[in-house]
Amino acid sequence: MTGRDAGSRNVIRVLFIGCGDVALRAASLLRGRARICGLTRRADDVPKLRALGIVPIVADLDDFATLQRIRVAPQAVLHCAPPPSDGRDDPRTRR
């Protein structure tokens, strides 16, 4: 499955949930082959993400209302956000 970017080359749309070190390394491997959007809860990460070619989305997995900002229809999702500090699973991924 492929989408079209502004340059009309075939690329996939990838949504990164969490934009820490692992996600940024993976994004660098996809650069030029995917349109990457990155979900981060820190607004101060926006300039860094843009400089890396990632479309930033500021939202918090623990605040469902902020997730309404996600307007992309990704063809792939890479979940790199750490789980909550308590409990055995991540209830946020069930929503």
C-alpha positions as a Markdown table, in Angstrom:
| # | Residue | x | y | z |
|---|---|---|---|---|
| 1 | Met | 0.0 | 0.0 | 0.0 |
| 2 | Thr | 1.3 | 3.4 | -0.9 |
| 3 | Gly | 0.2 | 7.0 | -0.7 |
| 4 | Arg | 1.2 | 10.0 | -2.6 |
| 5 | Asp | 3.2 | 12.9 | -1.4 |
| 6 | Ala | 3.5 | 16.4 | -2.8 |
| 7 | Gly | 6.3 | 15.3 | -5.2 |
| 8 | Ser | 4.0 | 12.5 | -6.5 |
| 9 | Arg | 6.5 | 9.7 | -5.5 |
| 10 | Asn | 5.0 | 6.7 | -3.8 |
| 11 | Val | 5.5 | 6.8 | -0.1 |
| 12 | Ile | 3.8 | 5.3 | 2.9 |
| 13 | Arg | 2.4 | 7.4 | 5.8 |
| 14 | Val | 3.9 | 6.3 | 9.1 |
| 15 | Leu | 2.8 | 7.6 | 12.5 |
| 16 | Phe | 5.3 | 7.4 | 15.3 |
| 17 | Ile | 3.8 | 7.2 | 18.8 |
| 18 | Gly | 6.6 | 8.7 | 20.9 |
| 19 | Cys | 9.6 | 10.5 | 19.5 |
| 20 | Gly | 12.5 | 9.4 | 21.7 |
| 21 | Asp | 15.9 | 8.0 | 20.6 |
| 22 | Val | 14.6 | 4.8 | 19.2 |
| 23 | Ala | 11.9 | 6.5 | 17.1 |
| 24 | Leu | 14.3 | 9.1 | 15.8 |
| 25 | Arg | 16.7 | 6.4 | 14.7 |
| 26 | Ala | 14.0 | 4.5 | 12.9 |
| 27 | Ala | 12.7 | 7.7 | 11.3 |
| 28 | Ser | 16.2 | 8.4 | 9.9 |
| 29 | Leu | 16.1 | 5.0 | 8.2 |
| 30 | Leu | 12.7 | 5.8 | 6.6 |
| 31 | Arg | 13.6 | 9.4 | 5.6 |
| 32 | Gly | 12.8 | 9.9 | 1.9 |
| 33 | Arg | 10.8 | 6.7 | 1.7 |
| 34 | Ala | 7.9 | 7.6 | 4.1 |
| 35 | Arg | 5.9 | 10.6 | 5.2 |
| 36 | Ile | 6.5 | 10.5 | 8.9 |
| 37 | Cys | 4.3 | 12.1 | 11.6 |
| 38 | Gly | 5.4 | 12.0 | 15.2 |
| 39 | Leu | 3.3 | 12.2 | 18.3 |
| 40 | Thr | 5.1 | 13.9 | 21.2 |
| 41 | Arg | 3.7 | 15.3 | 24.4 |
| 42 | Arg | 6.4 | 18.0 | 24.6 |
| 43 | Ala | 5.8 | 21.1 | 22.6 |
| 44 | Asp | 9.5 | 22.0 | 22.8 |
| 45 | Asp | 10.3 | 18.9 | 20.6 |
| 46 | Val | 8.4 | 20.5 | 17.7 |
| 47 | Pro | 11.4 | 22.4 | 16.1 |
| 48 | Lys | 13.7 | 19.4 | 16.5 |
| 49 | Leu | 11.1 | 17.1 | 14.8 |
| 50 | Arg | 10.5 | 19.5 | 12.0 |
| 51 | Ala | 14.3 | 19.8 | 11.4 |
| 52 | Leu | 14.4 | 16.0 | 11.0 |
| 53 | Gly | 11.6 | 16.0 | 8.5 |
| 54 | Ile | 8.9 | 14.7 | 10.9 |
| 55 | Val | 5.5 | 16.3 | 11.0 |
| 56 | Pro | 5.0 | 16.9 | 14.8 |
| 57 | Ile | 1.7 | 16.2 | 16.5 |
| 58 | Val | 1.6 | 17.5 | 20.1 |
| 59 | Ala | -0.7 | 15.2 | 22.2 |
| 60 | Asp | -0.6 | 13.1 | 25.3 |
| 61 | Leu | -1.6 | 9.4 | 25.4 |
| 62 | Asp | -3.0 | 10.0 | 28.9 |
| 63 | Asp | -5.3 | 12.9 | 27.7 |
| 64 | Phe | -7.7 | 11.5 | 25.2 |
| 65 | Ala | -9.0 | 14.9 | 24.2 |
| 66 | Thr | -5.5 | 15.8 | 22.8 |
| 67 | Leu | -5.5 | 12.8 | 20.6 |
| 68 | Gln | -8.2 | 14.4 | 18.5 |
| 69 | Arg | -5.3 | 16.3 | 16.9 |
| 70 | Ile | -4.3 | 13.2 | 15.0 |
| 71 | Arg | -5.6 | 13.8 | 11.5 |
| 72 | Val | -3.3 | 11.5 | 9.5 |
| 73 | Ala | -4.5 | 8.2 | 8.2 |
| 74 | Pro | -1.3 | 6.2 | 8.6 |
| 75 | Gln | -0.6 | 3.0 | 6.8 |
| 76 | Ala | 1.8 | 2.0 | 9.5 |
| 77 | Val | 2.2 | 2.8 | 13.2 |
| 78 | Leu | 5.4 | 2.5 | 15.2 |
| 79 | His | 4.6 | 2.6 | 19.0 |
| 80 | Cys | 7.7 | 3.8 | 20.8 |
| 81 | Ala | 6.1 | 5.5 | 23.8 |
| 82 | Pro | 7.0 | 3.9 | 27.2 |
| 83 | Pro | 4.2 | 2.2 | 29.2 |
| 84 | Pro | 2.8 | 3.9 | 32.3 |
| 85 | Ser | 5.0 | 3.5 | 35.3 |
| 86 | Asp | 2.5 | 1.3 | 37.1 |
| 87 | Gly | 0.5 | -1.8 | 36.1 |
| 88 | Arg | 1.4 | -4.8 | 33.9 |
| 89 | Asp | 0.1 | -3.5 | 30.6 |
| 90 | Asp | -0.6 | -0.2 | 28.7 |
| 91 | Pro | -4.3 | 0.5 | 28.9 |
| 92 | Arg | -3.8 | 3.5 | 26.5 |
| 93 | Thr | -3.3 | 1.3 | 23.5 |
| 94 | Arg | -6.7 | -0.3 | 24.0 |
| 95 | Arg | -8.5 | 2.9 | 23.1 |
